[in-house]
Amino acid sequence: MNVVQHSEEKLCRALVSKLPALAKLYGDYTEGERRFLEGGLHPGKRGSLFQPITLHSDSDWIVAHPEEPQDFEAFYRDPHRKTPDASHNTIYIQTIGSFGDEGLQTDQYVEWLRDYCQAFFCGLSVKLLPAVSVSETGCSFRVNSSSHNLQILTGDLLRYLRKRKPKDAFCIVGITMIDLYPKDSWNFVFGQASLSDGMGVFSFARYDDHFYSRNYAGRLKKKLQPRQGDFSVFQGYYTPPITSTLLLRSCKIITHEIGHMFGIKHCQWMNCIMQGSNHLEESDRRPLDLCAICLHKLQVAVGFKIADRYKALLCWMEDDESQLSEAEGASAHHSAVRFHKPTEAFNESRLWLRSCLDRLEIS
């Protein structure tokens, strides 16, 4: 295992630009907030809340996909970067296909994701669009020749999302429990985005613990060759059970991908949700939240108070009663139904958030 270490001087340059206008942005933080962010200049050191990146194999993202690290100045000066404004300040989530056969609990799962994004991107509105079936998208699909599971074509889904994107959208993201592929020559893809259009589509299928096992329930029993346009094959198709681990992984991938919509590139500074990942084991190593440098990027784009954001995230994790979201369009009979929110897998993040808030309050 190798540890990616950057000098304090290099991390300081990545966090605080010497350009007067950008230095002023950093100066707008309170003294306590600046002290908290500067705790990220010593990742892994005693008392630091931030950790360095660890590389476990040559298949890890940083090794396999060399990229130029994006410091705050490069982020801010990116001419293609999009920032929410008064007319485009809503994140829309579009579910595609079934999210399970457990009725209201699967509806609640999607609303938990919405509520988590609302806390993560504190200050922006996050809304669910009415769910659509695979057939409504009119997308192409196939059976994967090696894993024998159904897959849907990302390009067709992005074209569908473009038509569905509301006028006040900062971005729209499609989520599905069905595996994806970007073109015939590829085996699969976790997701695909068009950052210039503020759109992306992502699958949670491979975040099921059993996806890579021979007993995976999503493998088609017969060697079916479904005809294009015959969407009956998706009726009753397997979706993974809602577990704490699946919820944790889903929160990670949706916030990581929406983070890219703000122009935040893969993080190479320290352990961070914005690190790239090539495989599930690497994705599981990523923390649930941002490093100090990427937090500065998102804060400048959105404008939240750091402590308010951490409080919102902690509230989401500690909301044991898990009342249904009061999002627009929730039907009246849902309001009387509650489900246990399975946040056991979030315990490490919960403790980290409390430590962050303690540090900010002391400051």
Coordinates of N, CA, C and O in Angstrom, one line a residue, residues 169-233:
A169 N -33.7 24.0 -13.8 CA -32.7 23.0 -13.3 C -31.3 23.5 -13.4 O -30.9 24.1 -14.4
F170 N -30.6 23.3 -12.3 CA -29.1 23.5 -12.4 C -28.6 22.2 -13.0 O -27.7 22.3 -13.9
C171 N -29.1 21.1 -12.7 CA -28.8 19.8 -13.3 C -29.9 18.8 -13.1 O -30.8 19.0 -12.3
I172 N -29.9 17.8 -14.0 CA -30.8 16.6 -13.8 C -30.0 15.3 -13.8 O -29.1 15.2 -14.7
V173 N -30.3 14.5 -12.9 CA -29.6 13.2 -12.9 C -30.6 12.0 -12.9 O -31.6 12.1 -12.2
G174 N -30.3 11.1 -13.8 CA -31.1 9.9 -13.8 C -30.5 8.8 -13.0 O -29.3 8.6 -13.0
I175 N -31.3 8.1 -12.2 CA -30.7 7.0 -11.4 C -31.6 5.7 -11.7 O -32.8 5.8 -11.9
T176 N -30.9 4.6 -11.7 CA -31.6 3.4 -12.0 C -30.9 2.2 -11.3 O -29.8 2.3 -10.9
M177 N -31.7 1.1 -11.1 CA -31.2 -0.1 -10.5 C -30.8 -1.1 -11.6 O -30.4 -2.2 -11.3
I178 N -30.9 -0.7 -12.8 CA -30.5 -1.5 -14.0 C -29.1 -1.2 -14.5 O -28.8 0.0 -14.5
D179 N -28.3 -2.2 -14.8 CA -27.0 -2.0 -15.3 C -27.0 -1.2 -16.6 O -27.9 -1.2 -17.3
L180 N -25.8 -0.5 -16.8 CA -25.7 0.4 -18.0 C -24.6 0.0 -18.9 O -23.6 -0.6 -18.5
Y181 N -24.7 0.4 -20.2 CA -23.6 0.3 -21.1 C -23.6 1.5 -22.1 O -24.7 2.0 -22.4
P182 N -22.4 2.1 -22.4 CA -22.4 3.3 -23.3 C -22.3 3.0 -24.8 O -22.7 3.8 -25.6
K183 N -21.8 1.8 -25.2 CA -21.8 1.4 -26.6 C -21.5 -0.1 -26.6 O -21.1 -0.7 -25.6
D184 N -21.8 -0.7 -27.8 CA -21.7 -2.1 -27.9 C -20.4 -2.7 -27.5 O -20.3 -3.9 -27.0
S185 N -19.3 -2.0 -27.7 CA -18.0 -2.6 -27.5 C -17.6 -2.5 -26.0 O -16.6 -3.1 -25.6
W186 N -18.4 -1.9 -25.2 CA -18.0 -1.8 -23.7 C -18.8 -2.8 -23.0 O -20.0 -3.2 -23.3
N187 N -18.2 -3.4 -21.9 CA -18.8 -4.3 -21.1 C -19.9 -3.7 -20.2 O -21.0 -4.2 -20.1
F188 N -19.6 -2.6 -19.6 CA -20.6 -1.9 -18.8 C -20.0 -0.5 -18.5 O -18.8 -0.2 -18.7
V189 N -20.8 0.4 -17.8 CA -20.3 1.6 -17.3 C -21.2 1.9 -16.0 O -22.4 1.6 -16.0
F190 N -20.6 2.5 -15.0 CA -21.3 2.9 -13.8 C -22.3 4.0 -14.1 O -23.3 4.1 -13.5
G191 N -21.8 4.9 -15.0 CA -22.7 6.1 -15.3 C -22.0 6.9 -16.4 O -20.9 6.6 -16.9
Q192 N -22.8 7.9 -16.9 CA -22.2 8.7 -18.0 C -22.9 10.1 -17.8 O -24.1 10.2 -17.4
A193 N -22.1 11.1 -18.1 CA -22.7 12.5 -17.9 C -22.3 13.4 -19.0 O -21.3 13.2 -19.8
S194 N -23.1 14.4 -19.2 CA -22.8 15.5 -20.1 C -22.7 16.8 -19.2 O -23.7 17.4 -18.9
L195 N -21.5 17.1 -18.8 CA -21.4 18.3 -17.9 C -21.8 19.6 -18.5 O -22.4 20.4 -17.8
S196 N -21.6 19.7 -19.8 CA -22.0 21.0 -20.4 C -23.5 21.2 -20.5 O -24.0 22.3 -20.4
D197 N -24.2 20.0 -20.5 CA -25.7 20.1 -20.5 C -26.2 19.9 -19.1 O -27.5 20.0 -18.9
G198 N -25.4 19.7 -18.1 CA -25.9 19.5 -16.7 C -26.8 18.3 -16.6 O -27.8 18.3 -16.0
M199 N -26.3 17.2 -17.2 CA -27.1 15.9 -17.1 C -26.2 14.7 -16.8 O -25.0 14.7 -17.2
G200 N -26.7 13.7 -16.2 CA -26.0 12.5 -16.0 C -27.0 11.4 -15.7 O -28.1 11.6 -15.2
V201 N -26.5 10.1 -15.9 CA -27.3 9.0 -15.6 C -26.4 8.0 -14.9 O -25.3 7.7 -15.4
F202 N -26.9 7.3 -13.8 CA -26.0 6.5 -13.0 C -26.8 5.3 -12.5 O -28.0 5.4 -12.2
S203 N -26.1 4.2 -12.4 CA -26.7 2.9 -12.0 C -26.2 2.5 -10.7 O -25.0 2.6 -10.4
F204 N -27.1 2.0 -9.8 CA -26.7 1.4 -8.5 C -26.6 -0.1 -8.6 O -26.3 -0.8 -7.6
A205 N -26.8 -0.7 -9.8 CA -26.9 -2.2 -9.9 C -25.7 -2.9 -9.4 O -25.8 -3.9 -8.6
R206 N -24.5 -2.4 -9.7 CA -23.2 -3.1 -9.3 C -22.8 -2.7 -7.9 O -21.8 -3.2 -7.4
Y207 N -23.7 -2.0 -7.1 CA -23.4 -1.8 -5.7 C -24.1 -2.8 -4.8 O -24.0 -2.7 -3.6
D208 N -24.8 -3.7 -5.5 CA -25.3 -4.9 -4.7 C -24.2 -5.8 -4.4 O -23.3 -6.1 -5.2
D209 N -24.1 -6.2 -3.1 CA -23.0 -7.1 -2.6 C -22.9 -8.4 -3.5 O -21.8 -9.0 -3.6
H210 N -24.0 -8.8 -4.1 CA -24.0 -10.1 -4.8 C -23.8 -10.0 -6.3 O -23.9 -11.0 -7.0
F211 N -23.6 -8.8 -6.8 CA -23.6 -8.6 -8.2 C -22.6 -9.5 -8.9 O -22.9 -10.1 -10.0
Y212 N -21.4 -9.7 -8.4 CA -20.4 -10.4 -9.0 C -20.3 -11.9 -8.7 O -19.4 -12.6 -9.0
S213 N -21.3 -12.3 -7.9 CA -21.4 -13.7 -7.6 C -22.2 -14.5 -8.6 O -23.0 -14.0 -9.3
R214 N -21.9 -15.8 -8.6 CA -22.6 -16.7 -9.6 C -24.1 -16.8 -9.3 O -24.9 -17.1 -10.1
N215 N -24.4 -16.5 -8.0 CA -25.8 -16.6 -7.6 C -26.6 -15.3 -7.7 O -27.7 -15.2 -7.2
Y216 N -26.0 -14.3 -8.4 CA -26.7 -13.0 -8.5 C -28.0 -13.2 -9.2 O -28.2 -13.8 -10.3
A217 N -29.1 -12.7 -8.5 CA -30.4 -12.9 -8.9 C -30.8 -12.2 -10.2 O -31.8 -12.5 -10.8
G218 N -29.9 -11.2 -10.6 CA -30.2 -10.5 -11.8 C -29.8 -11.2 -13.1 O -30.0 -10.7 -14.2
R219 N -29.1 -12.3 -12.9 CA -28.7 -13.1 -14.1 C -29.9 -13.8 -14.7 O -30.7 -14.4 -14.0
L220 N -30.1 -13.6 -16.0 CA -31.2 -14.2 -16.6 C -31.0 -15.7 -16.7 O -30.0 -16.2 -17.1
K221 N -32.0 -16.5 -16.3 CA -31.9 -17.9 -16.3 C -31.8 -18.5 -17.7 O -31.1 -19.5 -17.9
K222 N -32.4 -17.9 -18.6 CA -32.4 -18.5 -20.0 C -31.6 -17.5 -20.9 O -31.4 -16.3 -20.6
K223 N -31.0 -18.0 -21.9 CA -30.2 -17.2 -22.8 C -31.2 -16.4 -23.7 O -31.4 -16.8 -24.9
L224 N -31.8 -15.4 -23.1 CA -32.8 -14.6 -23.9 C -32.1 -13.7 -24.8 O -31.0 -13.2 -24.6
Q225 N -32.7 -13.4 -25.9 CA -32.3 -12.4 -26.9 C -33.5 -11.5 -27.2 O -34.1 -11.7 -28.2
P226 N -33.8 -10.6 -26.2 CA -35.0 -9.8 -26.4 C -35.0 -8.9 -27.6 O -33.9 -8.4 -28.0
R227 N -36.1 -8.7 -28.2 CA -36.2 -7.8 -29.3 C -36.3 -6.4 -28.9 O -36.9 -6.1 -27.8
Q228 N -35.5 -5.5 -29.6 CA -35.6 -4.1 -29.3 C -37.0 -3.6 -29.3 O -37.8 -3.9 -30.2
G229 N -37.4 -2.9 -28.3 CA -38.8 -2.4 -28.2 C -39.7 -3.2 -27.4 O -40.8 -2.8 -27.1
D230 N -39.3 -4.5 -27.1 CA -40.1 -5.4 -26.3 C -39.7 -5.2 -24.9 O -38.8 -5.9 -24.4
F231 N -40.3 -4.3 -24.1 CA -39.8 -3.9 -22.8 C -40.4 -4.9 -21.7 O -40.2 -4.7 -20.5
S232 N -41.2 -5.9 -22.2 CA -41.8 -6.8 -21.2 C -40.7 -7.5 -20.4 O -41.0 -8.0 -19.3
V233 N -39.5 -7.6 -20.9 CA -38.4 -8.3 -20.2 C -38.1 -7.6 -18.9 O -37.5 -8.2 -18.0

